[in-house]
Structure formats: C-alpha cells, structure tokens
Amino acid sequence: NPHSIDKKTIDANALGELINRGVLSAYHHGHDEIKLVCGGDSKIENFRELVSELLGFEIIEEGNNFCTIKDISGSSDKEFDNLYRRSFLLIKNMTEESLEFLKANKISELEPLIQRDKEVNKFTNTCLRHLNKRGYKEFTKTQMIFSVVQRLEEIGDDYKEMLNTIKAEGVDVNNVILRIYGQVGDLFAKCYELSFKPKLDNAKEIAQIYNSNKFELGEALSKVQDPKQIKVLFYLNSLNNKIVKIQGAQLGFLE
C-alpha cells in the first residue's frame, strides 16, 4: 500500500560523517517516519538544522539517545507543481538580486542571498521525495523532471559557494565578470521559461546563449591574472554547464 506509514531506523554512530546524507536519502526515498538513534558525538541538536530543510517533517519524539522525525504534511500533485516552480523562481531571484548587489558593490550585504540556498534545498528535497514516492502526474516525464530538480539543487549550491567566495575573499568583480555573470543569469531565466513552455525556438535560443557564454568565459580565463577572479570565472563556467543541462533534459519533450 503506497499510503501506509513507511518507517526506517538510522544509527547515527554507524554512519558517522555520512549521517546527514543517510537521513536525506531516506527522506528522498519516501520514508514517512525516521528514527535516529544517537549517542556519543552525534547529539540530537545536530539534526535540528537538517530537519528544518526537510519540508513537512518535524521532530515528533525525543529521548536520551534517539529522536523520531515524521512527515506530518502528506503531498499532492498541486503542491509539487508549486514547489517545482518555486525552486526555479528562488534561484532566478537569487541570480538577479545578486547581480544588482555586485553592480552596486554591496558585497557585504550578500549574506541573505547566500542563505536562500537553504530554501532551494528545502523545496528540491521535497520535489525529489514526491517523485520517488508518487512519480510525476505525467508519468513518462518523471525521470526528466527528477533530473531537472537535481540540477536545480546543484545550481543553488554553486551560487551559494560563488557568492560566499566573493564575500569572504573580497573579490574585485570587474565589468567583464559582471557581463558574464548577467549572461549566465539570462541562461537560467530562459531555461525556466522553457521548463513551463517547452518550445523548440526557446531551446535553440538557449543553445545560442550557452555557446556565447562558453566563448566569453574562455576568452576571460585566458586573460585574467587575479586568482580570486579566476575562481569566480570557474564557478560561472560550472554554472553555465549545469544550467544548460536543464534544457538538455527536456529536448525529448519539446512541442
């Protein structure tokens, strides 16, 4: 029965450093109730932040050496659609707002944008869980949507790390970097559009922007001397490659 309570027990000590991944994996796979047996170094406190990124899950019971987290929400196709679109929009806003901050040289004010990746994780985690548990409403598209959600999670992480680097190292974000930064953001905006209006023209435009970004990144990397700026260009190159995979995943479903 797909709607019976699916329980799992996880031994935090046995998993050691892999504990967060273990919990996340159990969440993605659709378990409704997860009992975490702790002890030694792995205190229950350590799991509070992780649980806050698992939408719908709450700690429902705590003992000396265990805590139980449970899905108290259930999930519907309508909720999935909202969270899927919301994941795109969070990243899109992150790309646009961070560009404005960088143009205005407000590097010290980037922290709230960096923190936004936690929300991206919360929504993408829930989407992956829903797809594993119920599939997508158009079942033949489940694998494709799953792959897009995984990309979104990685793109959010890359933006977080890049902005962290810019803030922590006080990178001089010059006009060349700003232009490419904006164009990588444009690529993401076009992939968002394609995901909800899968038209061939949109896909072709994405390919052009991707190739133009790739060329400009190559040119910039061959000229830049500053190692901090090179780091940022490497992040932008990684983002350019990950974002275009959103288009690649959907090529079989174009109208």
Coordinates of N, CA, C and O in Angstrom, one line a residue, residues 15-96:
L15 N 26.9 5.5 10.9 CA 27.1 6.3 9.7 C 28.2 7.4 9.8 O 28.8 7.8 8.9
G16 N 28.4 7.8 11.1 CA 29.4 8.8 11.3 C 29.2 10.1 10.5 O 28.1 10.6 10.5
E17 N 30.2 10.5 9.7 CA 30.1 11.8 8.9 C 29.0 11.7 7.8 O 28.6 12.7 7.3
L18 N 28.6 10.5 7.5 CA 27.6 10.3 6.4 C 26.2 10.5 6.9 O 25.3 10.3 6.1
I19 N 26.0 10.8 8.2 CA 24.7 10.7 8.7 C 23.7 11.7 8.0 O 22.6 11.3 7.7
N20 N 24.1 12.9 7.7 CA 23.2 13.8 7.0 C 22.8 13.3 5.7 O 21.6 13.4 5.3
R21 N 23.7 12.7 4.9 CA 23.4 12.1 3.6 C 22.4 10.9 3.8 O 21.5 10.7 3.0
G22 N 22.6 10.1 4.9 CA 21.8 9.0 5.2 C 20.3 9.4 5.4 O 19.4 8.8 4.9
V23 N 20.2 10.5 6.2 CA 18.8 11.0 6.5 C 18.2 11.5 5.3 O 17.0 11.3 5.0
L24 N 19.0 12.3 4.5 CA 18.5 12.9 3.3 C 18.0 11.8 2.3 O 17.0 11.9 1.6
S25 N 18.8 10.8 2.2 CA 18.5 9.7 1.3 C 17.2 9.0 1.7 O 16.3 8.7 0.9
A26 N 17.0 8.8 3.0 CA 15.8 8.2 3.5 C 14.6 9.1 3.2 O 13.5 8.6 2.8
Y27 N 14.8 10.4 3.3 CA 13.7 11.3 3.0 C 13.4 11.3 1.5 O 12.2 11.2 1.2
H28 N 14.4 11.3 0.7 CA 14.2 11.3 -0.8 C 13.4 10.0 -1.2 O 12.6 10.0 -2.1
H29 N 13.8 8.9 -0.5 CA 13.2 7.6 -0.9 C 11.8 7.5 -0.4 O 11.1 6.5 -0.8
G30 N 11.3 8.4 0.3 CA 9.8 8.4 0.6 C 9.5 7.8 2.0 O 8.3 7.6 2.2
H31 N 10.5 7.6 2.9 CA 10.1 7.1 4.2 C 9.3 8.2 4.9 O 9.7 9.4 4.9
D32 N 8.3 7.8 5.6 CA 7.4 8.8 6.3 C 7.8 9.1 7.7 O 7.5 10.1 8.3
E33 N 8.5 8.1 8.4 CA 8.9 8.2 9.7 C 10.4 7.7 9.9 O 10.6 6.6 9.4
I34 N 11.2 8.5 10.4 CA 12.7 8.1 10.5 C 13.1 8.3 12.0 O 13.0 9.3 12.6
K35 N 13.5 7.1 12.5 CA 14.0 7.2 13.9 C 15.6 7.2 13.9 O 16.2 6.4 13.2
L36 N 16.1 8.3 14.5 CA 17.6 8.5 14.5 C 18.1 8.1 15.9 O 17.7 8.7 16.9
V37 N 18.9 7.0 15.9 CA 19.5 6.6 17.2 C 20.8 7.3 17.3 O 21.7 7.1 16.5
C38 N 21.0 8.1 18.4 CA 22.2 8.8 18.5 C 23.0 8.4 19.8 O 22.5 7.5 20.5
G39 N 24.1 9.0 20.0 CA 24.9 8.7 21.2 C 26.3 9.2 20.9 O 26.6 9.5 19.7
G40 N 27.1 9.3 21.9 CA 28.5 9.8 21.7 C 28.4 11.2 21.1 O 27.8 12.1 21.6
D41 N 29.2 11.4 19.9 CA 29.3 12.7 19.3 C 28.0 13.2 18.7 O 27.8 14.4 18.5
S42 N 27.2 12.2 18.2 CA 26.1 12.7 17.4 C 24.9 13.0 18.3 O 24.1 12.2 18.6
K43 N 24.8 14.3 18.6 CA 23.7 14.7 19.5 C 22.5 15.1 18.7 O 22.6 15.4 17.5
I44 N 21.3 15.0 19.3 CA 20.1 15.3 18.6 C 20.1 16.7 18.1 O 19.6 17.0 17.0
E45 N 20.8 17.6 18.9 CA 20.9 19.1 18.4 C 21.4 19.2 17.0 O 21.0 20.1 16.3
N46 N 22.4 18.3 16.7 CA 23.0 18.4 15.3 C 22.0 18.2 14.2 O 22.3 18.6 13.1
F47 N 20.9 17.6 14.5 CA 19.9 17.3 13.4 C 18.9 18.3 13.2 O 18.1 18.3 12.3
R48 N 18.8 19.3 14.1 CA 17.7 20.3 14.0 C 17.8 21.1 12.7 O 16.8 21.3 12.1
E49 N 19.0 21.5 12.4 CA 19.1 22.3 11.1 C 18.8 21.5 9.9 O 18.1 21.9 9.0
L50 N 19.2 20.2 9.9 CA 18.9 19.3 8.8 C 17.4 19.1 8.7 O 16.8 19.2 7.6
V51 N 16.7 18.9 9.8 CA 15.3 18.7 9.8 C 14.6 19.9 9.2 O 13.5 19.8 8.5
S52 N 15.1 21.1 9.5 CA 14.5 22.3 9.0 C 14.5 22.4 7.5 O 13.8 23.2 6.9
E53 N 15.4 21.6 6.9 CA 15.4 21.7 5.4 C 14.5 20.6 4.8 O 14.5 20.4 3.6
L54 N 13.9 19.8 5.6 CA 13.0 18.7 5.1 C 11.6 19.1 5.3 O 11.0 19.0 6.3
L55 N 11.0 19.7 4.2 CA 9.7 20.3 4.3 C 8.7 19.2 4.7 O 8.6 18.1 4.1
G56 N 7.8 19.6 5.6 CA 6.8 18.7 6.0 C 7.2 17.8 7.2 O 6.3 17.2 7.8
F57 N 8.5 17.7 7.5 CA 9.0 16.8 8.6 C 9.2 17.6 9.9 O 9.7 18.7 9.8
E58 N 8.8 17.0 11.0 CA 9.0 17.6 12.3 C 9.6 16.5 13.2 O 9.3 15.4 13.0
I59 N 10.3 17.0 14.3 CA 10.7 16.0 15.3 C 9.5 15.8 16.2 O 8.9 16.7 16.8
I60 N 9.0 14.5 16.2 CA 7.7 14.3 17.0 C 8.0 13.6 18.3 O 7.1 13.5 19.2
E61 N 9.2 13.1 18.5 CA 9.5 12.4 19.8 C 11.0 12.5 20.0 O 11.8 12.4 19.1
E62 N 11.4 12.7 21.3 CA 12.9 12.8 21.6 C 13.1 12.0 22.9 O 12.3 12.1 23.9
G63 N 14.2 11.2 22.9 CA 14.6 10.5 24.1 C 16.0 10.9 24.4 O 16.6 11.7 23.8
N64 N 16.6 10.1 25.3 CA 18.0 10.4 25.7 C 19.0 10.2 24.5 O 19.9 11.0 24.3
N65 N 18.7 9.1 23.8 CA 19.7 8.8 22.7 C 19.0 8.5 21.4 O 19.4 7.8 20.5
F66 N 17.8 9.1 21.2 CA 17.1 9.0 19.9 C 16.2 10.2 19.6 O 15.8 10.9 20.6
C67 N 15.8 10.4 18.4 CA 14.7 11.3 18.1 C 14.0 10.7 16.9 O 14.6 10.0 16.0
T68 N 12.7 10.9 16.8 CA 11.9 10.4 15.6 C 11.4 11.6 14.9 O 10.8 12.6 15.5
I69 N 11.6 11.6 13.6 CA 11.1 12.7 12.7 C 10.0 12.1 11.8 O 10.2 10.9 11.4
K70 N 9.0 12.9 11.5 CA 7.9 12.3 10.8 C 7.3 13.3 9.8 O 7.3 14.5 10.1
D71 N 6.8 12.8 8.7 CA 6.1 13.6 7.7 C 4.7 13.9 8.2 O 3.9 13.0 8.4
I72 N 4.4 15.2 8.5 CA 3.1 15.5 9.1 C 2.3 16.2 8.0 O 1.2 16.8 8.3
S73 N 2.7 16.2 6.8 CA 2.0 17.0 5.8 C 1.3 16.2 4.7 O 0.3 16.6 4.2
G74 N 1.9 15.1 4.3 CA 1.4 14.4 3.1 C 1.8 15.3 1.9 O 2.2 16.4 2.0
S75 N 1.6 14.8 0.6 CA 2.0 15.7 -0.5 C 1.0 15.4 -1.7 O 0.6 14.3 -1.9
S76 N 0.7 16.5 -2.4 CA -0.2 16.4 -3.5 C 0.5 16.8 -4.8 O 1.5 17.5 -4.8
D77 N -0.1 16.5 -6.0 CA 0.4 16.9 -7.3 C 0.5 18.4 -7.4 O 1.4 19.0 -7.9
K78 N -0.6 19.1 -6.8 CA -0.7 20.5 -6.9 C 0.5 21.1 -6.1 O 1.1 22.1 -6.5
E79 N 0.7 20.6 -4.9 CA 1.8 21.1 -4.0 C 3.1 20.9 -4.8 O 4.0 21.8 -4.8
F80 N 3.3 19.7 -5.5 CA 4.5 19.5 -6.2 C 4.7 20.6 -7.2 O 5.8 21.2 -7.3
D81 N 3.7 20.9 -8.0 CA 3.8 21.9 -9.1 C 4.3 23.3 -8.5 O 5.1 24.0 -9.1
N82 N 3.7 23.6 -7.3 CA 4.0 24.9 -6.7 C 5.5 24.9 -6.3 O 6.2 25.9 -6.5
L83 N 5.9 23.8 -5.7 CA 7.3 23.7 -5.2 C 8.3 23.7 -6.3 O 9.4 24.2 -6.2
Y84 N 8.0 23.0 -7.4 CA 8.8 22.9 -8.6 C 9.1 24.3 -9.1 O 10.2 24.7 -9.4
R85 N 8.0 25.0 -9.3 CA 8.1 26.4 -9.9 C 8.8 27.3 -8.9 O 9.7 28.1 -9.3
R86 N 8.5 27.1 -7.6 CA 9.1 28.0 -6.6 C 10.7 27.8 -6.6 O 11.4 28.7 -6.3
S87 N 11.1 26.5 -6.8 CA 12.6 26.2 -6.8 C 13.2 27.0 -7.9 O 14.3 27.6 -7.7
F88 N 12.6 27.1 -9.1 CA 13.2 27.9 -10.2 C 13.2 29.4 -9.8 O 14.2 30.0 -10.0
L89 N 12.1 29.8 -9.3 CA 11.9 31.3 -9.0 C 12.9 31.8 -7.9 O 13.5 32.9 -8.0
L90 N 13.1 30.9 -6.9 CA 14.1 31.3 -5.9 C 15.5 31.5 -6.5 O 16.2 32.4 -6.1
I91 N 15.9 30.6 -7.4 CA 17.2 30.7 -8.0 C 17.3 31.9 -8.9 O 18.2 32.7 -9.0
K92 N 16.2 32.1 -9.7 CA 16.1 33.2 -10.7 C 16.3 34.5 -9.9 O 17.0 35.4 -10.3
N93 N 15.5 34.6 -8.8 CA 15.7 35.9 -8.0 C 17.1 36.0 -7.4 O 17.6 37.1 -7.3
M94 N 17.6 34.9 -7.0 CA 19.0 34.9 -6.5 C 20.0 35.4 -7.5 O 20.9 36.2 -7.2
T95 N 19.8 35.0 -8.8 CA 20.7 35.4 -9.8 C 20.6 36.9 -10.1 O 21.5 37.7 -10.2
E96 N 19.3 37.4 -10.1 CA 19.0 38.8 -10.5 C 19.4 39.7 -9.4 O 20.1 40.7 -9.6

